[in-house]
Tab-separated table of C-alpha atoms in Angstrom:
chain	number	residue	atom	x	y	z
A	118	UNK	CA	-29.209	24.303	-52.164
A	119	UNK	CA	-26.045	25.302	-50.645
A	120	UNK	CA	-26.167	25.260	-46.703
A	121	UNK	CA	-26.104	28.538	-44.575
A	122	UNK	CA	-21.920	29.458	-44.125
A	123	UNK	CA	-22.432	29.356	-40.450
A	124	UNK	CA	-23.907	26.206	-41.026
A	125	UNK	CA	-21.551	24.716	-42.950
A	126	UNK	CA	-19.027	25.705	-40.178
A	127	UNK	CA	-20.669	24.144	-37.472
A	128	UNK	CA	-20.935	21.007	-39.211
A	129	UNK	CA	-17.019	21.223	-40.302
A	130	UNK	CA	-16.454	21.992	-36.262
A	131	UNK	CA	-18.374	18.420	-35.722
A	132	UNK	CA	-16.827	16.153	-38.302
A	133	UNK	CA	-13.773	17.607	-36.567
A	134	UNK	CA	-14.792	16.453	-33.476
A	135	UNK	CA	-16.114	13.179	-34.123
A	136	UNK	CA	-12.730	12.265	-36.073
A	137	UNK	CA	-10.677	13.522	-32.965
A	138	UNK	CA	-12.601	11.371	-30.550
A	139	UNK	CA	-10.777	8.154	-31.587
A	140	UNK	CA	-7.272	9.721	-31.185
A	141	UNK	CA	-7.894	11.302	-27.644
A	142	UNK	CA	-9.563	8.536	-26.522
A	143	UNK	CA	-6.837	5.896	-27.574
A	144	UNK	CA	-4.244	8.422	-26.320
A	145	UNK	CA	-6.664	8.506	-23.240
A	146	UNK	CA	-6.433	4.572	-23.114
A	147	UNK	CA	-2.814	5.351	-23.467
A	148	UNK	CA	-2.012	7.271	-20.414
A	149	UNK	CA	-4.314	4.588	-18.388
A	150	UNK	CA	-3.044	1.373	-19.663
A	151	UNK	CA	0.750	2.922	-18.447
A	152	UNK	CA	-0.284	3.625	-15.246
A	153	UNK	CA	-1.661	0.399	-14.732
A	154	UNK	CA	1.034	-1.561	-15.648
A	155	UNK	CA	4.017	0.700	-14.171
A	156	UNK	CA	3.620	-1.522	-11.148
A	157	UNK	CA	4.502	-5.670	-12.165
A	158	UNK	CA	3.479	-6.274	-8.675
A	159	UNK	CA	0.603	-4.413	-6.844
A	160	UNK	CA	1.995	-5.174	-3.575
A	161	UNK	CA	5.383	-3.790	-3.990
A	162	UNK	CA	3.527	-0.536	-5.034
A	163	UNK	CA	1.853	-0.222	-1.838
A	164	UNK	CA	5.189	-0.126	-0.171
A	165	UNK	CA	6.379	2.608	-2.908
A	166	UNK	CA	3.144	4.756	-1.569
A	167	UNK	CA	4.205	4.015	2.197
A	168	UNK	CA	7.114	5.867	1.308
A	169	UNK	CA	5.584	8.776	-0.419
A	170	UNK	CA	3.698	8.900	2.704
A	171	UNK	CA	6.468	9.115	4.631
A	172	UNK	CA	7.866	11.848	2.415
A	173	UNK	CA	4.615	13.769	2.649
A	174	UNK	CA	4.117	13.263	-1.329
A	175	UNK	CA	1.129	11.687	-0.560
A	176	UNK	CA	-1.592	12.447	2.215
A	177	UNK	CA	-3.944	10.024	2.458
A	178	UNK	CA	-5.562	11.467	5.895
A	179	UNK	CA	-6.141	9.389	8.684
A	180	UNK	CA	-7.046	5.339	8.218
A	181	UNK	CA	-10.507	5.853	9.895
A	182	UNK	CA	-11.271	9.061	7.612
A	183	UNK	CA	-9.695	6.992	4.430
A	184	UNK	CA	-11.942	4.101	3.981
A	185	UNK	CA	-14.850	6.284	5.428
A	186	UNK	CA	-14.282	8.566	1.922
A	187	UNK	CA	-14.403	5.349	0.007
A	188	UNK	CA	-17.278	3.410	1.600
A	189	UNK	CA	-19.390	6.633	2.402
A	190	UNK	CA	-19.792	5.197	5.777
A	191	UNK	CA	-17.298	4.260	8.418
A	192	UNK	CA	-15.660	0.931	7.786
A	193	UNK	CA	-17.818	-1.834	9.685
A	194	UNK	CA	-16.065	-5.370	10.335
A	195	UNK	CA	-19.476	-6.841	10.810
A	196	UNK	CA	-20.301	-5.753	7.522
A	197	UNK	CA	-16.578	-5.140	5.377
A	198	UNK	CA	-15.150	-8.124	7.054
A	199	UNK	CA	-11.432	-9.168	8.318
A	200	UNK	CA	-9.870	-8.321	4.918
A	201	UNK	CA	-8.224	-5.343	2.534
A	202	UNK	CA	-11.186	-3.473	1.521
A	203	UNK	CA	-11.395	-3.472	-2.051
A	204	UNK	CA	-12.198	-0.347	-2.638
A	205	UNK	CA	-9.034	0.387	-1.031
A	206	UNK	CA	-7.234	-1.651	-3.378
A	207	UNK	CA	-8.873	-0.309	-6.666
A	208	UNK	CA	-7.767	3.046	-4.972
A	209	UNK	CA	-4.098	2.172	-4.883
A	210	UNK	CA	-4.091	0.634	-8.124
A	211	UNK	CA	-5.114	3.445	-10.126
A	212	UNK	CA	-3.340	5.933	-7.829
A	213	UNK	CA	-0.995	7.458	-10.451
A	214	UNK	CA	2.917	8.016	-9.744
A	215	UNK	CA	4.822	9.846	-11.644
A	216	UNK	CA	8.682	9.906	-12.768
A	217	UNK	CA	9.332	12.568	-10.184
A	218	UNK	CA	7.673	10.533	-7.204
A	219	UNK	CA	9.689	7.211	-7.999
A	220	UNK	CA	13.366	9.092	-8.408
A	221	UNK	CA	12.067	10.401	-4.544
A	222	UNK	CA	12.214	7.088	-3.092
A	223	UNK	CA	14.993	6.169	-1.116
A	224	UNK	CA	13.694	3.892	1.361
A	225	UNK	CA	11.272	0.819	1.320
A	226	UNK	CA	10.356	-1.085	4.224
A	227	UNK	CA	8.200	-4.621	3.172
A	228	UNK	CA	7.287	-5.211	6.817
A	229	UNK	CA	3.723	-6.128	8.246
A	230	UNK	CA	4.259	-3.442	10.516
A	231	UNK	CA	4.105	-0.841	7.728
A	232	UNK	CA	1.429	1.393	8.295
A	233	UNK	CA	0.538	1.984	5.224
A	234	UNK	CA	-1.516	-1.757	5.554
A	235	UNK	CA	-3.951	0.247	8.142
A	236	UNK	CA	-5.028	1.967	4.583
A	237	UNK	CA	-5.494	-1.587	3.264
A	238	UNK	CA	-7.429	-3.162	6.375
A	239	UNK	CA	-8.172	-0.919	9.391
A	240	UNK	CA	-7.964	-4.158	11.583
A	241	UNK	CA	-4.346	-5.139	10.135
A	242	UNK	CA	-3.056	-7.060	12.561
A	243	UNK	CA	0.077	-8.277	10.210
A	244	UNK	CA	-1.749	-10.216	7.570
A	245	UNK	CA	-5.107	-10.161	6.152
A	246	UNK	CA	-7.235	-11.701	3.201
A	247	UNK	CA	-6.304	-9.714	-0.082
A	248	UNK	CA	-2.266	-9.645	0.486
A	249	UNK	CA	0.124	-11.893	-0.380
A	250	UNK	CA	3.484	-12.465	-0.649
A	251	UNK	CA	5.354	-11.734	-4.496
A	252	UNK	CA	7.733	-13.463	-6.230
A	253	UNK	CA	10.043	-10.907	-8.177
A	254	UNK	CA	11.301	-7.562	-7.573
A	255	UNK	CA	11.637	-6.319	-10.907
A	256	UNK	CA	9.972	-3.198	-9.427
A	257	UNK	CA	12.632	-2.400	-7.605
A	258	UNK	CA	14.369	-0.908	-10.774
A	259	UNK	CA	11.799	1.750	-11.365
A	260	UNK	CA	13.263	3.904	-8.205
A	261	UNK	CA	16.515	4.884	-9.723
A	262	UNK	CA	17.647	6.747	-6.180
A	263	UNK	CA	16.988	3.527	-3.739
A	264	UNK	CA	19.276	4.015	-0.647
A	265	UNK	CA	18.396	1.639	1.875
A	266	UNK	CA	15.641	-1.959	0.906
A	267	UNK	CA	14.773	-4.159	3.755
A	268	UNK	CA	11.892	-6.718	4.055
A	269	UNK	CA	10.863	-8.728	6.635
A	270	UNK	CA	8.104	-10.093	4.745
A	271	UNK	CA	6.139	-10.749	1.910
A	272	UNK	CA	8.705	-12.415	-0.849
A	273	UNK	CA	7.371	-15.666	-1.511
A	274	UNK	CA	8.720	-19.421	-0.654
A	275	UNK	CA	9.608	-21.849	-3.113
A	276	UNK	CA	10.420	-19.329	-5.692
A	277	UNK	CA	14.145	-18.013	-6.941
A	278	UNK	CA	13.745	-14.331	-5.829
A	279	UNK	CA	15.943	-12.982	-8.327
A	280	UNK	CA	18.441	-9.902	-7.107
A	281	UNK	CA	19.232	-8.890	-10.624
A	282	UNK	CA	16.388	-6.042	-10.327
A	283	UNK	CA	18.976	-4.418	-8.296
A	284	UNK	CA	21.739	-3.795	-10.583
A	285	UNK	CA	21.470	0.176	-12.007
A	286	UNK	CA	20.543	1.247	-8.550
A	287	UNK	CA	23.803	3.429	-8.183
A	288	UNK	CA	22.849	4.946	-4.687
A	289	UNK	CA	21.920	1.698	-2.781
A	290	UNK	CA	23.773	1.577	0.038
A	291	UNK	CA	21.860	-1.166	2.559
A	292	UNK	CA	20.259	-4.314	1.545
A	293	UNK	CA	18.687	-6.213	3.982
A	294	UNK	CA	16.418	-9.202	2.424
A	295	UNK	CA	14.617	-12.221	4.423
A	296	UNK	CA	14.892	-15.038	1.382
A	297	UNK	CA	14.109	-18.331	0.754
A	298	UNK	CA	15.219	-19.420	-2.593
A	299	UNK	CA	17.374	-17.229	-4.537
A	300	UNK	CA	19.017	-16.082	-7.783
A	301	UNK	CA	21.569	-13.546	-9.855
A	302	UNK	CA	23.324	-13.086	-6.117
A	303	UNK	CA	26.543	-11.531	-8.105
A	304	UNK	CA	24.341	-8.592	-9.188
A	305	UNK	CA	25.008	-6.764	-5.743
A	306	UNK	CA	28.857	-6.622	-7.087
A	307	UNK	CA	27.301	-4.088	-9.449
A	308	UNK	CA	26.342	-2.010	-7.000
A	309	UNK	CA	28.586	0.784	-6.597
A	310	UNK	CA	27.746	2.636	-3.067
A	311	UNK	CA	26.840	-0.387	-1.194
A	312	UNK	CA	28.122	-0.499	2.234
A	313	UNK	CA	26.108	-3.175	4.203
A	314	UNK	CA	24.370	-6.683	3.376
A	315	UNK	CA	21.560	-8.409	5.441
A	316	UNK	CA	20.530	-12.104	4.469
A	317	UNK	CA	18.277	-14.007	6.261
A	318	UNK	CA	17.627	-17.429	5.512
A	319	UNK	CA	18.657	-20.957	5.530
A	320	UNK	CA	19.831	-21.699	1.561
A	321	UNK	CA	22.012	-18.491	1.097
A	322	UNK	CA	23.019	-19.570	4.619
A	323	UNK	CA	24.451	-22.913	3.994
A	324	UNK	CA	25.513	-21.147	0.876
A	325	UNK	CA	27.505	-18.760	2.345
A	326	UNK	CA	29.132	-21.143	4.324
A	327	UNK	CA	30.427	-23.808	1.225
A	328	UNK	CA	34.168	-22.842	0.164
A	329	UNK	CA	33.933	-22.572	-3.437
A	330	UNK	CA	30.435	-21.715	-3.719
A	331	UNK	CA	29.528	-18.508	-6.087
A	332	UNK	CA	27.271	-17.448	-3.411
A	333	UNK	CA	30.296	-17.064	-0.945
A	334	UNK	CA	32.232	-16.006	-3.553
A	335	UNK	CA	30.515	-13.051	-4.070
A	336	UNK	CA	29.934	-12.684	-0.361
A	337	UNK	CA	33.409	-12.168	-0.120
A	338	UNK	CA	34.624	-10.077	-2.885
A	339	UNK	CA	32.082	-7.063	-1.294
A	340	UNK	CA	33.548	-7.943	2.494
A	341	UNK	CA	37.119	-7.375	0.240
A	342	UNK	CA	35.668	-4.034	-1.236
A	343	UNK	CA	34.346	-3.335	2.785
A	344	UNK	CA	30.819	-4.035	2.679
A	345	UNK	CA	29.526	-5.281	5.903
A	346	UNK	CA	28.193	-8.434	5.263
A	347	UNK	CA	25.976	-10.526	7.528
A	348	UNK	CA	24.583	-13.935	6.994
A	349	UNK	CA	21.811	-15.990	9.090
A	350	UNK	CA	20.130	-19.518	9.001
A	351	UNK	CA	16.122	-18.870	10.083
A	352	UNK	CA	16.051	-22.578	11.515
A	353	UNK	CA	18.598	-24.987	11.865
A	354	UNK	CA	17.982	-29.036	12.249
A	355	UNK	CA	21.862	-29.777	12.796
A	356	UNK	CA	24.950	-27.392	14.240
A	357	UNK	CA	25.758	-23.757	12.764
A	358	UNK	CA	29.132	-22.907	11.639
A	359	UNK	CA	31.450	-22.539	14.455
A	360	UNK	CA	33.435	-19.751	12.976
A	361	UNK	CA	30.503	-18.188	10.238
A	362	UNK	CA	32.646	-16.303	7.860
A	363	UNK	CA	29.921	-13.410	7.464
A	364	UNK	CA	28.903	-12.059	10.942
């Protein structure tokens, strides 16, 4: 016996629907799997959400009032501890950004004393449990409109930090990096509207200082171009340059 038409048409609707599940929720997988790996480093885009902050892209309220949404109760050392709250972290990890947010960027600070780490630990007192430093700033190349990078903090010893990341970024103009070891220095001569160069630190210090050396090399073909260039030791166990070529 043949079914009912409206019958058969409600069945049709479902074996529709059931063969369409797959597909959306693969395409669903999709869309999540992206935004989860936009970011090689999570740390790096916590300081990408500091500046959407600052640009008023994002408005995360108040600290107090942010991990209060997330716990359901005010944040309690006594019972959250001295660390980044991990619920603040799952937060930022799956807080999606899109193209439009990362061409916005133009400044990023990696400093303890952003205050975007009051979001990750409402006792932040420069470091906590949960954050630590990264070793590559391949990130760096997702903000195509980058106009000033700085950090203080939070690139790791022992490592080559490389600086080839940077090349593309056609509107850089400052670079200011605190760096131990280091790598692809020459990829700041690519950099087209660069105007001033910070480096802190005692191997592209001694570096900097050795005729010859591609470090200095390159140090000097931007100071030819007129890029302000500066150079620093962080500590010193015998005499500094008496006439540092890089100010």
């Amino acid at each position: 016996m043949k079914a009912p038409p409206f019958r058969r048409s409600t069945l049709s609707r479902r074996a529709l629907l059931r063969a369409a599940l797959p597909l959306l929720a693969a395409c669903a997988a999709g869309r999540g799997a992206r935004a989860a790996t936009a970011f090689r480093e999570p740390l790096f885009k916590l300081f990408v959400i500091a500046e959407m902050m600052r640009l008023k892209r994002i408005d995360l309220g108040s600290p107090d009032a942010f991990h209060a949404r997330l716990l359901g109760r005010p944040h309690d050392a006594a019972i959250d501890g001295y660390r980044a709250n991990p619920k603040a972290m799952e937060y930022f990890a799956g807080l999606a950004l899109g193209d439009a947010d990362l061409a916005a960027a133009e400044r990023l600070d990696l400093d303890g004393g952003n205050p975007v780490f009051k979001y990750v630990d409402p006792n932040w007192a420069g470091y906590t449990t949960g954050i630590e430093p990264f070793a590559r700033l391949d990130d760096v190349g997702l903000l195509p409109n980058l106009v000033r990078f700085e950090n203080t903090a939070f690139l790791a010893d022992g490592t080559p930090i490389s600086f080839a990341p940077f090349r593309g970024l056609a509107r850089l103009r400052m670079i200011g990096v605190s760096i131990d070891r280091y790598a692809d220095l020459d990829a700041l001569l690519d950099l087209p509207a660069l105007k001033a160069v910070r480096l802190f630190g005692n191997a592209i210090y001694d570096d900097a200082m050795t005729v010859g050396h591609p470090a200095r090399r390159t140090l000097e073909s931007l100071k030819a171009r007129g890029v302000d260039v500066w150079v620093h030791w962080i500590s010193r166990s015998g005499p500094a340059s008496a006439f540092p070529p890089f100010r």
